[in-house]
mmCIF file of C-alpha atoms and ligand atoms in Angstrom:
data_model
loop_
_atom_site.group_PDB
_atom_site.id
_atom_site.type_symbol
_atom_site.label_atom_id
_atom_site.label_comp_id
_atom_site.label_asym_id
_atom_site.label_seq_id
_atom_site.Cartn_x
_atom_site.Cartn_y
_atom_site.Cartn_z
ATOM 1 C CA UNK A 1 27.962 30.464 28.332
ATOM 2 C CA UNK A 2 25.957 27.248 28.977
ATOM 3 C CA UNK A 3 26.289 24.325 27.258
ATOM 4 C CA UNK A 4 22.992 23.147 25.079
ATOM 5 C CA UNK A 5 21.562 20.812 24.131
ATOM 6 C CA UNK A 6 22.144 19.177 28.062
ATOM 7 C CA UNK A 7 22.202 15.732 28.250
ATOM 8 C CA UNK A 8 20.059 12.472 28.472
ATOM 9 C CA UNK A 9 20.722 10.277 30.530
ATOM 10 C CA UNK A 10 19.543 6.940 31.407
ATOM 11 C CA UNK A 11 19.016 5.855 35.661
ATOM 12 C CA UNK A 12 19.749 1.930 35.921
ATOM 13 C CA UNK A 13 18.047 1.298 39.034
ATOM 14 C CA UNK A 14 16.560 -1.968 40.562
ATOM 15 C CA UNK A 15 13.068 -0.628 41.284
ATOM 16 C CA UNK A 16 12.943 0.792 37.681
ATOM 17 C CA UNK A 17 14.194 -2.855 36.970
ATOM 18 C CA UNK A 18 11.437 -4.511 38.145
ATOM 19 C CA UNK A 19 8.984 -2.689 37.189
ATOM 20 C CA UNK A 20 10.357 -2.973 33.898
ATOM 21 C CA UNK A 21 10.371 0.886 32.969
ATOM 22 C CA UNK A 22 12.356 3.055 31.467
ATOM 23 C CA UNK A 23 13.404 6.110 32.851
ATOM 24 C CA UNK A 24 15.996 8.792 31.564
ATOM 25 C CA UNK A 25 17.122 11.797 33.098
ATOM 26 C CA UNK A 26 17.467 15.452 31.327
ATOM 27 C CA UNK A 27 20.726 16.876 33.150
ATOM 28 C CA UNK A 28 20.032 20.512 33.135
ATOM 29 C CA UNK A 29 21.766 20.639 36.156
ATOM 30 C CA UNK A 30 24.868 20.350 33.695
ATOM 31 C CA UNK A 31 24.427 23.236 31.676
ATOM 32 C CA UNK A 32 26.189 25.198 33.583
ATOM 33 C CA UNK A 33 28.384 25.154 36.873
ATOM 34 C CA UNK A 34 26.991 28.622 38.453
ATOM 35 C CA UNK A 35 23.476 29.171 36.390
ATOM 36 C CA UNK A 36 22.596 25.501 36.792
ATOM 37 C CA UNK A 37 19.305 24.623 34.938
ATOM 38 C CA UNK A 38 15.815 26.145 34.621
ATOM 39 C CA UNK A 39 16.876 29.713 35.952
ATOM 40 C CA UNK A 40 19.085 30.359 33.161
ATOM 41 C CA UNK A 41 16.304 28.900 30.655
ATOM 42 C CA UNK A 42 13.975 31.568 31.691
ATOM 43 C CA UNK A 43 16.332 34.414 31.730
ATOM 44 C CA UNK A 44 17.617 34.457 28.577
ATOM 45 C CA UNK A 45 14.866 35.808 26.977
ATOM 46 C CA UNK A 46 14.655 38.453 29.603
ATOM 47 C CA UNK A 47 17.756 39.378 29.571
ATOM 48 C CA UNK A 48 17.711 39.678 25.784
ATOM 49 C CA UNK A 49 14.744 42.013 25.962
ATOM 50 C CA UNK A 50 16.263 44.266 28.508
ATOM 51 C CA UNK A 51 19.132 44.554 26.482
ATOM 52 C CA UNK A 52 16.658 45.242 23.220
ATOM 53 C CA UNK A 53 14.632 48.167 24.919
ATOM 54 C CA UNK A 54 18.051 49.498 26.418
ATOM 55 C CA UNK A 55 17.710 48.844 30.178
ATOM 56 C CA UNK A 56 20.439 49.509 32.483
ATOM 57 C CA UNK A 57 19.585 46.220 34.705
ATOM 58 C CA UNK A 58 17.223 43.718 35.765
ATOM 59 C CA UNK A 59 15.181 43.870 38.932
ATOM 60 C CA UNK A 60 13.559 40.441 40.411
ATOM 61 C CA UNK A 61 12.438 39.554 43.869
ATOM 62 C CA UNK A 62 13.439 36.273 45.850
ATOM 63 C CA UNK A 63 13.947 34.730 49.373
ATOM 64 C CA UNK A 64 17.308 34.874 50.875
ATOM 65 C CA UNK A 65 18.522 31.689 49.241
ATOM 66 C CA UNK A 66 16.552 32.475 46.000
ATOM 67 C CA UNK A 67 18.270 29.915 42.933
ATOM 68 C CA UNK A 68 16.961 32.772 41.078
ATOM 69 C CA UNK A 69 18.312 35.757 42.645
ATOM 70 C CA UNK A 70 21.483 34.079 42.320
ATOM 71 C CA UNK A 71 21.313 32.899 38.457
ATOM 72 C CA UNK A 72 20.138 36.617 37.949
ATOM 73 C CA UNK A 73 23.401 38.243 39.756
ATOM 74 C CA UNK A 74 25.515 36.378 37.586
ATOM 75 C CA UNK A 75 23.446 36.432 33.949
ATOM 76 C CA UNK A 76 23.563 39.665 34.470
ATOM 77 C CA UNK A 77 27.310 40.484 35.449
ATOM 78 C CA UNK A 78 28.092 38.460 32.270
ATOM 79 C CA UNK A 79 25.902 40.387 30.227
ATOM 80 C CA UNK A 80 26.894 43.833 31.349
ATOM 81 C CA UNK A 81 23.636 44.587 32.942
ATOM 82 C CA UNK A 82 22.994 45.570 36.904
ATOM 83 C CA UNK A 83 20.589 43.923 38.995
ATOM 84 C CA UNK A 84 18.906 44.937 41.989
ATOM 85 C CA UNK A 85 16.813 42.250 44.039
ATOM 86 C CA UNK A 86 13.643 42.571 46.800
ATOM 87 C CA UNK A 87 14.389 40.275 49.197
ATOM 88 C CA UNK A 88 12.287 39.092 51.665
ATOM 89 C CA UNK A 89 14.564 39.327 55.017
ATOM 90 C CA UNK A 90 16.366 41.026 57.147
ATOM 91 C CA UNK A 91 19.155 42.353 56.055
ATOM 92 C CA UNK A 92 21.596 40.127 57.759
ATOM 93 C CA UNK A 93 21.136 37.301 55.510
ATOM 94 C CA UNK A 94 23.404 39.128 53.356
ATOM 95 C CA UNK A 95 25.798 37.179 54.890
ATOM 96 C CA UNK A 96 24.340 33.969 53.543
ATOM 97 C CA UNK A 97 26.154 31.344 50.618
ATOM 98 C CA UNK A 98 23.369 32.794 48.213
ATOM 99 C CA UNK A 99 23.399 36.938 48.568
ATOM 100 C CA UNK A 100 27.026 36.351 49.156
ATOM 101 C CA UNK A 101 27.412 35.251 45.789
ATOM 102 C CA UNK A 102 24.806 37.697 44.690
ATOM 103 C CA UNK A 103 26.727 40.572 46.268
ATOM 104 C CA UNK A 104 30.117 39.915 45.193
ATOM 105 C CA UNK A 105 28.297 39.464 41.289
ATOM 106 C CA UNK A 106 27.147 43.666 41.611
ATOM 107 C CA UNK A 107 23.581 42.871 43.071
ATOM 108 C CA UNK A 108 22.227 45.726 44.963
ATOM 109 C CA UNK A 109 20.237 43.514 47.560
ATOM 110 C CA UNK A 110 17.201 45.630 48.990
ATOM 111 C CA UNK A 111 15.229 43.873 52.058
ATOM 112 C CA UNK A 112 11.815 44.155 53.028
ATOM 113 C CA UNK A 113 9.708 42.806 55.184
ATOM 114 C CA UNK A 114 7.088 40.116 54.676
ATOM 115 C CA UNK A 115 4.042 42.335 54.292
ATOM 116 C CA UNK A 116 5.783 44.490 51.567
ATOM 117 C CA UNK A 117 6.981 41.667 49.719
ATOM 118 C CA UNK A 118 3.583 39.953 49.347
ATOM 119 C CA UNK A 119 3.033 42.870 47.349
ATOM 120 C CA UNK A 120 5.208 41.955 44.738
ATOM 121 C CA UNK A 121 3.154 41.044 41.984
ATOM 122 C CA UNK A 122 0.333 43.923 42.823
ATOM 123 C CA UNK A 123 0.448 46.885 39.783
ATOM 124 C CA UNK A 124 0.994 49.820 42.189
ATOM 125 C CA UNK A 125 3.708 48.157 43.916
ATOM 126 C CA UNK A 126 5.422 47.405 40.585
ATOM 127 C CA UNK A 127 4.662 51.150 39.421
ATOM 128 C CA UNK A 128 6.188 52.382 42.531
ATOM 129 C CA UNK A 129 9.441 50.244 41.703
ATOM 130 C CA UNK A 130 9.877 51.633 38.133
ATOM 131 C CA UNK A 131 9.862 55.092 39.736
ATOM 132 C CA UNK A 132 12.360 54.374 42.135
ATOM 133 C CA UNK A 133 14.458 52.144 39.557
ATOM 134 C CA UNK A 134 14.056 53.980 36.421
ATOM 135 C CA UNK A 135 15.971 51.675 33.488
ATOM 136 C CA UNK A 136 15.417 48.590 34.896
ATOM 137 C CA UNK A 137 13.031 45.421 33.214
ATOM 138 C CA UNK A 138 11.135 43.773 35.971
ATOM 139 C CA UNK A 139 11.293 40.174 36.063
ATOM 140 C CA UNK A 140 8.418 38.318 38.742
ATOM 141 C CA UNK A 141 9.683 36.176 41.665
ATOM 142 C CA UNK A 142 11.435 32.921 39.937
ATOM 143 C CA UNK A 143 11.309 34.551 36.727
ATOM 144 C CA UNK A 144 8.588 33.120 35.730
ATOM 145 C CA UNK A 145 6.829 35.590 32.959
ATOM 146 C CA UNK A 146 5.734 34.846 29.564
ATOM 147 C CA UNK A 147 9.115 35.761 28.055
ATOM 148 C CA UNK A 148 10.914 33.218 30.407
ATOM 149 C CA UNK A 149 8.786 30.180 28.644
ATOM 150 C CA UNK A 150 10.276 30.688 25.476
ATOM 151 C CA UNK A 151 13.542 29.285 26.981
ATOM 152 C CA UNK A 152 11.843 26.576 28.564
ATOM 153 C CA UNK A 153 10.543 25.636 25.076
ATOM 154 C CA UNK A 154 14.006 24.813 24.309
ATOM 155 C CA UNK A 155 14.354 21.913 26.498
ATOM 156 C CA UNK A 156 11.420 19.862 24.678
ATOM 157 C CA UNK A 157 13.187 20.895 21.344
ATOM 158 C CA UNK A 158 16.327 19.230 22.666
ATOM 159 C CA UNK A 159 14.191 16.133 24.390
ATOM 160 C CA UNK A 160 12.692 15.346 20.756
ATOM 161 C CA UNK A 161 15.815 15.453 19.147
ATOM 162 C CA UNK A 162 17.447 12.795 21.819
ATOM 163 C CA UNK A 163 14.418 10.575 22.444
ATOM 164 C CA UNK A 164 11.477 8.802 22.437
ATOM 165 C CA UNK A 165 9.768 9.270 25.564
ATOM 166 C CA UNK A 166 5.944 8.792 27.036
ATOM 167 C CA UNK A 167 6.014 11.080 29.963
ATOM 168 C CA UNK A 168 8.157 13.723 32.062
ATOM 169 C CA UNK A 169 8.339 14.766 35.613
ATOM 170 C CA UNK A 170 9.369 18.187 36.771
ATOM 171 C CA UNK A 171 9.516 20.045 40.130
ATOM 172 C CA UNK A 172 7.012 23.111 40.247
ATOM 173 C CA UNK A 173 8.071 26.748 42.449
ATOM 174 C CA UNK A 174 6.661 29.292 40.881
ATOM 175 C CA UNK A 175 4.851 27.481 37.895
ATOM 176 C CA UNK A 176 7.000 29.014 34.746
ATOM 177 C CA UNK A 177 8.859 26.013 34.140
ATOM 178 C CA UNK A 178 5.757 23.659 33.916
ATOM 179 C CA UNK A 179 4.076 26.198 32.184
ATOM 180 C CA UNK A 180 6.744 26.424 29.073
ATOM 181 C CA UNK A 181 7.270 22.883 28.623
ATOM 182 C CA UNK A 182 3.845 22.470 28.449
ATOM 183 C CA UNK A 183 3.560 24.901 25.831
ATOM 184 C CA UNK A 184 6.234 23.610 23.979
ATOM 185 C CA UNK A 185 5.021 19.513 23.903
ATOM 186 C CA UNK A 186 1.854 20.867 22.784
ATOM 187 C CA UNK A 187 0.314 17.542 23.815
ATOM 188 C CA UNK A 188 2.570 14.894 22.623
ATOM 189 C CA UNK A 189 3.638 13.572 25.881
ATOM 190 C CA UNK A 190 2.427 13.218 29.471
ATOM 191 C CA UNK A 191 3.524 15.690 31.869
ATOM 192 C CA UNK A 192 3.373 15.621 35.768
ATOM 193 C CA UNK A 193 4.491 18.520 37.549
ATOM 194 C CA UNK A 194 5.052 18.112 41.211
ATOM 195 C CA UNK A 195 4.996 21.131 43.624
ATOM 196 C CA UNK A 196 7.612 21.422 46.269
ATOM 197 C CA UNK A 197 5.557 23.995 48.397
ATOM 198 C CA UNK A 198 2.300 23.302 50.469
ATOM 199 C CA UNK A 199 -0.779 24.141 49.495
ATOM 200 C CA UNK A 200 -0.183 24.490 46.193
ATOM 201 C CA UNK A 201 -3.160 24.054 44.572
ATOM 202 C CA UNK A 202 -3.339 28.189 43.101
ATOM 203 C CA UNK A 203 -0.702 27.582 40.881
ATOM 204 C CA UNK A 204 -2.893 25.939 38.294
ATOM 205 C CA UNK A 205 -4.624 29.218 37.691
ATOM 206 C CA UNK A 206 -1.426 31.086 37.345
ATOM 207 C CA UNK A 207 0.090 28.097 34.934
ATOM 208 C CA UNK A 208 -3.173 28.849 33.225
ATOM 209 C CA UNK A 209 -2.221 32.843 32.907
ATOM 210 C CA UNK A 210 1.236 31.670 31.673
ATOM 211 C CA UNK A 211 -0.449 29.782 29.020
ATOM 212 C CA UNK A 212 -2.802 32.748 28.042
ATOM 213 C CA UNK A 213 -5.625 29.870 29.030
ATOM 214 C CA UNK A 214 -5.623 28.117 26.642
ATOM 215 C CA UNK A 215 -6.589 24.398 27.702
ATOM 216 C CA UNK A 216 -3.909 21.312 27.088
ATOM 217 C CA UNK A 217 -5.069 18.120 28.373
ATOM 218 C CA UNK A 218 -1.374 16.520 28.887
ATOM 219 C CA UNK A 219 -0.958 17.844 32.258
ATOM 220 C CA UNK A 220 -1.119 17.364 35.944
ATOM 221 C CA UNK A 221 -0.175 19.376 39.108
ATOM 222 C CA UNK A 222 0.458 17.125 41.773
ATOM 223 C CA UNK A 223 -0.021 19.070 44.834
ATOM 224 C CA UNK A 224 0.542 16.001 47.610
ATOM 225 C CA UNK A 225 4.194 15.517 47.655
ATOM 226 C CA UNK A 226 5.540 18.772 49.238
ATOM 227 C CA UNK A 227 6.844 16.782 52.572
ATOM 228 C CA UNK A 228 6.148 19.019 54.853
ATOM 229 C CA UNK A 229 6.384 22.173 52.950
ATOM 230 C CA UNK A 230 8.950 24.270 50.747
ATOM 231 C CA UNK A 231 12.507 23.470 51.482
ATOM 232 C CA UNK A 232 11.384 20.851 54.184
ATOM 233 C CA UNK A 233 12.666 17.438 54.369
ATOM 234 C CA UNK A 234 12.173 14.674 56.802
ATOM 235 C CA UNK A 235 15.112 12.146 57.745
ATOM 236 C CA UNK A 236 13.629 9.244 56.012
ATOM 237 C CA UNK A 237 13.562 10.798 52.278
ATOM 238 C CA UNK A 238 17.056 12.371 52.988
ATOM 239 C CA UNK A 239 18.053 9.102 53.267
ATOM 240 C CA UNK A 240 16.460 7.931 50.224
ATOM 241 C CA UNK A 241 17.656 10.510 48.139
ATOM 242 C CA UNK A 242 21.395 9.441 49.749
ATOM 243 C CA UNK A 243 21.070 5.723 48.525
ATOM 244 C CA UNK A 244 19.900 7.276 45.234
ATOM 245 C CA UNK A 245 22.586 9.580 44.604
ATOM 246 C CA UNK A 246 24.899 7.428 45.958
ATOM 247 C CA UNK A 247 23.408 4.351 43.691
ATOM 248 C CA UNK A 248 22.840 6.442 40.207
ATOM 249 C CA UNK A 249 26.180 9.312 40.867
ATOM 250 C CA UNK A 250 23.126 11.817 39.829
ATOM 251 C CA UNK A 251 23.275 14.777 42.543
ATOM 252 C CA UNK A 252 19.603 15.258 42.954
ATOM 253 C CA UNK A 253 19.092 17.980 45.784
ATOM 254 C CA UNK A 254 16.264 17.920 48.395
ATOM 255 C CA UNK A 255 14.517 21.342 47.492
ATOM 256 C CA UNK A 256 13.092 20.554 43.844
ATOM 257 C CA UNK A 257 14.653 18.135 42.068
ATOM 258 C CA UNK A 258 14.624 15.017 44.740
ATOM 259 C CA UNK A 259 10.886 16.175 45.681
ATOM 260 C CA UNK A 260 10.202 15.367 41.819
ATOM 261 C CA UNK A 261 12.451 12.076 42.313
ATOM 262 C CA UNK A 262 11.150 10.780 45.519
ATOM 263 C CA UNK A 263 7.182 11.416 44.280
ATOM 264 C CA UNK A 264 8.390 9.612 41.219
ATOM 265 C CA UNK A 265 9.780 6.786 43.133
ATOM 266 C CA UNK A 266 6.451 6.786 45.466
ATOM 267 C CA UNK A 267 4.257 6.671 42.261
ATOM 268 C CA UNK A 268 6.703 3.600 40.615
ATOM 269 C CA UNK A 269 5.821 1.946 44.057
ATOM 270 C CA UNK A 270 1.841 2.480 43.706
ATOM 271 C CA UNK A 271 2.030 0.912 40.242
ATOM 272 C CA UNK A 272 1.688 4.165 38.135
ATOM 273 C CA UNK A 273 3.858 3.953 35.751
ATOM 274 C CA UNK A 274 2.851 1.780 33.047
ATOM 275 C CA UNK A 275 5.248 -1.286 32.208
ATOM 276 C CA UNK A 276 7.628 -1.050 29.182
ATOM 277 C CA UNK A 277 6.851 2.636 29.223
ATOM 278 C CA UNK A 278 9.748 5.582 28.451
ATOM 279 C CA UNK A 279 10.148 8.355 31.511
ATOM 280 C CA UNK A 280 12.288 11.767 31.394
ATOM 281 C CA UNK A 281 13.180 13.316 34.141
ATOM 282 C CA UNK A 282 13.831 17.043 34.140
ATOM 283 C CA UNK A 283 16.600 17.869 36.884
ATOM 284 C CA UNK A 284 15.827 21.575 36.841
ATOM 285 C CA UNK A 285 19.689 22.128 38.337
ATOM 286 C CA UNK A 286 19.413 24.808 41.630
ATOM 287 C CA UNK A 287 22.634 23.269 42.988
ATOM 288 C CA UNK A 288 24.082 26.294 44.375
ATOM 289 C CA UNK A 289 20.724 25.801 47.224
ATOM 290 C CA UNK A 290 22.763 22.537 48.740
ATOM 291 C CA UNK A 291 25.476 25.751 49.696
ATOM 292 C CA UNK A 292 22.829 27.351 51.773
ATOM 293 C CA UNK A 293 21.612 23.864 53.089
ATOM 294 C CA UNK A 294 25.137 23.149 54.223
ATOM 295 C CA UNK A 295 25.621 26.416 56.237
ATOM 296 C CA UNK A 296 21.928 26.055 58.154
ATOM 297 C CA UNK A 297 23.365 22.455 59.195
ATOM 298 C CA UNK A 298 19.924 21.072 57.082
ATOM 299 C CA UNK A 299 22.091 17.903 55.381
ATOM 300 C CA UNK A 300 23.261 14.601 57.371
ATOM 301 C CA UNK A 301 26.632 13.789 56.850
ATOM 302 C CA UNK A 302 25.618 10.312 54.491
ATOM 303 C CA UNK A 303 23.982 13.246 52.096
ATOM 304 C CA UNK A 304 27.055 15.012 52.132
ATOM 305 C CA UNK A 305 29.633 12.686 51.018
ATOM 306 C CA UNK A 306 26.981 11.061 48.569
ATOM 307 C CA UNK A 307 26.858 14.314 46.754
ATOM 308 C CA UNK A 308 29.705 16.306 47.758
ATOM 309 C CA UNK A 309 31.682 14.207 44.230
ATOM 310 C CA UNK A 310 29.028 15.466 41.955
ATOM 311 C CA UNK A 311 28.885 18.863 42.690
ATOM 312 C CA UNK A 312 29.930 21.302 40.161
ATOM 313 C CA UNK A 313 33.212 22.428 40.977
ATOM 314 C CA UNK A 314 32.468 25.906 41.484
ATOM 315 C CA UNK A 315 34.693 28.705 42.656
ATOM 316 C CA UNK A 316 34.699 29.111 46.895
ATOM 317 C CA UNK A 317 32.502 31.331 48.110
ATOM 318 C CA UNK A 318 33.943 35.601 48.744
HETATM 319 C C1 PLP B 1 12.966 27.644 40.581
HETATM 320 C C2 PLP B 1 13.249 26.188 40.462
HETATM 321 C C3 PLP B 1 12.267 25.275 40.088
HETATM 322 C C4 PLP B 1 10.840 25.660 39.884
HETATM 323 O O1 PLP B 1 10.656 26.347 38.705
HETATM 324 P P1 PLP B 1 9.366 27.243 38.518
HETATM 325 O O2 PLP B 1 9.460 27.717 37.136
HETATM 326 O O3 PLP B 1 9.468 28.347 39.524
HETATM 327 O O4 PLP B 1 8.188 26.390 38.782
HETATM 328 C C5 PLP B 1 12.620 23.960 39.940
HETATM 329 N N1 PLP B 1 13.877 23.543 40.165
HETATM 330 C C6 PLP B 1 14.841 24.390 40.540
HETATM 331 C C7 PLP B 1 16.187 23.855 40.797
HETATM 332 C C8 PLP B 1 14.571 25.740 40.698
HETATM 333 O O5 PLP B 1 15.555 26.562 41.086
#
């Protein structure tokens, strides 16, 4: 089981330095070495109602290196649920680090193609599915549903027991993660999401149907600092997120969390962040995604031996 309340940590950096702010880092990335960070926050709850209404499994829907899919396989397994996954693929990414794991956890992995998987959040489609997979509870793509923000909740509990703080910074996918820990502040602090896909922009109206629309003020999206689009990375901010995990021993990975970190950085350099204020950082964990980036040849080899010492030392892959 993870370990909670995960911890704060401060970043000594010389930018932060000399801009004279202070700027901590929550290391949900350490809660756990498979189910690292926000997926396993937003599953619990899920997997707690399944288990309430007396569901066999869990069915959720994912791309072929999905942090979710994977964080499902094994919440599951350890909960004595199945779990069945849409993928959207062919079927031989199977073979990939992520369904790999998945697979050897009891996941059946179904692929479809990309116009039936655009359907996943459409009623019929979802009707269809309970048909075909009577006994299971449904969980959207990145788990983000109104159950998952409950567990999100828990990481402001835990901030406001370990500091004072002014503002936080968190990577947006799906939107369920922003959406909780906005619920849960309830205004006290600032909060910045940053989105790691392009064109972005729509998820502000589903972060409003997470929150039942009802308006906070505390919040931004910040829809400019994809780089290129999701999972894309250009050789210059791989090699600032090398000097920074090399610099600060924090293993920040290109997908989410270093997207929040570099816009962060960017946004100390414009003159944003207000001197002698307080900062949290929410590494949101997904470290099982720098397997996949390793096997597509994605990393350069600086990257590799920055991080390679602050990976979890999980089990090698079946
Ligand atoms: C899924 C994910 C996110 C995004 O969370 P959403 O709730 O989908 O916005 C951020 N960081 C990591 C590591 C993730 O796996």
């Amino acid at each position: 089981m993870p370990t909670i309340p995960s911890p704060l940590q401060e970043i000594e950096h010389p930018l932060f330095r000399k801009h004279n702010i202070n700027v901590l880092v929550k290391r949900d990335d350490l809660i756990h070495p498979i189910i690292s960070g926000n997926k396993w926050r937003k599953l619990k709850a899920n997997i707690i109602e399944a288990k309430k209404v007396g569901n066999k499994g869990v069915m959720s829907f994912g791309g072929a290196y999905s942090n979710h899919i994977h964080a499902l396989a094994y919440a599951c397994k350890q909960e004595g649920l199945s779990s069945k996954a849409i993928i959207r693929g062919e079927p031989h990414y199977q073979n990939n680090y992520t369904l790999r794991w998945a697979a050897h956890w009891g996941m059946e992995l179904i692929f479809v193609d990309r116009n039936t998987y655009r359907r996943r959040q459409d009623s019929d489609y979802i009707d269809e599915l309970l048909k075909q997979h009577p006994g299971y509870h449904i969980v959207p793509e990145g788990g983000s549903n109104t159950l998952a923000l409950v567990g999100v909740g828990d990481v402001m509990t835990e901030l406001n027991a370990q500091a004072d703080f002014d503002a936080m910074y968190l990577p947006v996918g799906s939107g369920g993660t922003l959406a909780g820990i906005i619920k849960a502040d309830n205004e006290h602090h600032h909060i910045h999401g940053i989105a790691v896909l392009k064109q972005a922009e729509y998820l502000t109206t589903e972060i409003m149907n997470l929150l039942d629309n009802k308006l906070f003020n505390n919040w931004q999206l910040h829809t400019q600092y994809h780089g290129g689009g999701y999972a894309k990375f250009d050789q210059l901010s791989l090699q600032t997120l090398t000097e920074f995990v090399r610099d600060t021993r924090i293993p920040f990975e290109p997908v989410y969390s270093g997207k929040m970190l570099l816009a962060f950085l960017d946004r100390v350099k414009q003159g944003f962040i207000e001197a002698g204020s307080t900062t949290v950082l929410l590494h949101t964990g997904g470290l099982q995604g720098v397997g996949g980036l390793l096997e597509r040849n994605r990393l350069s080899d600086a990257y590799i031996t920055a991080i390679q010492s602050h990976l979890p030392s999980a089990p090698q892959v079946p």
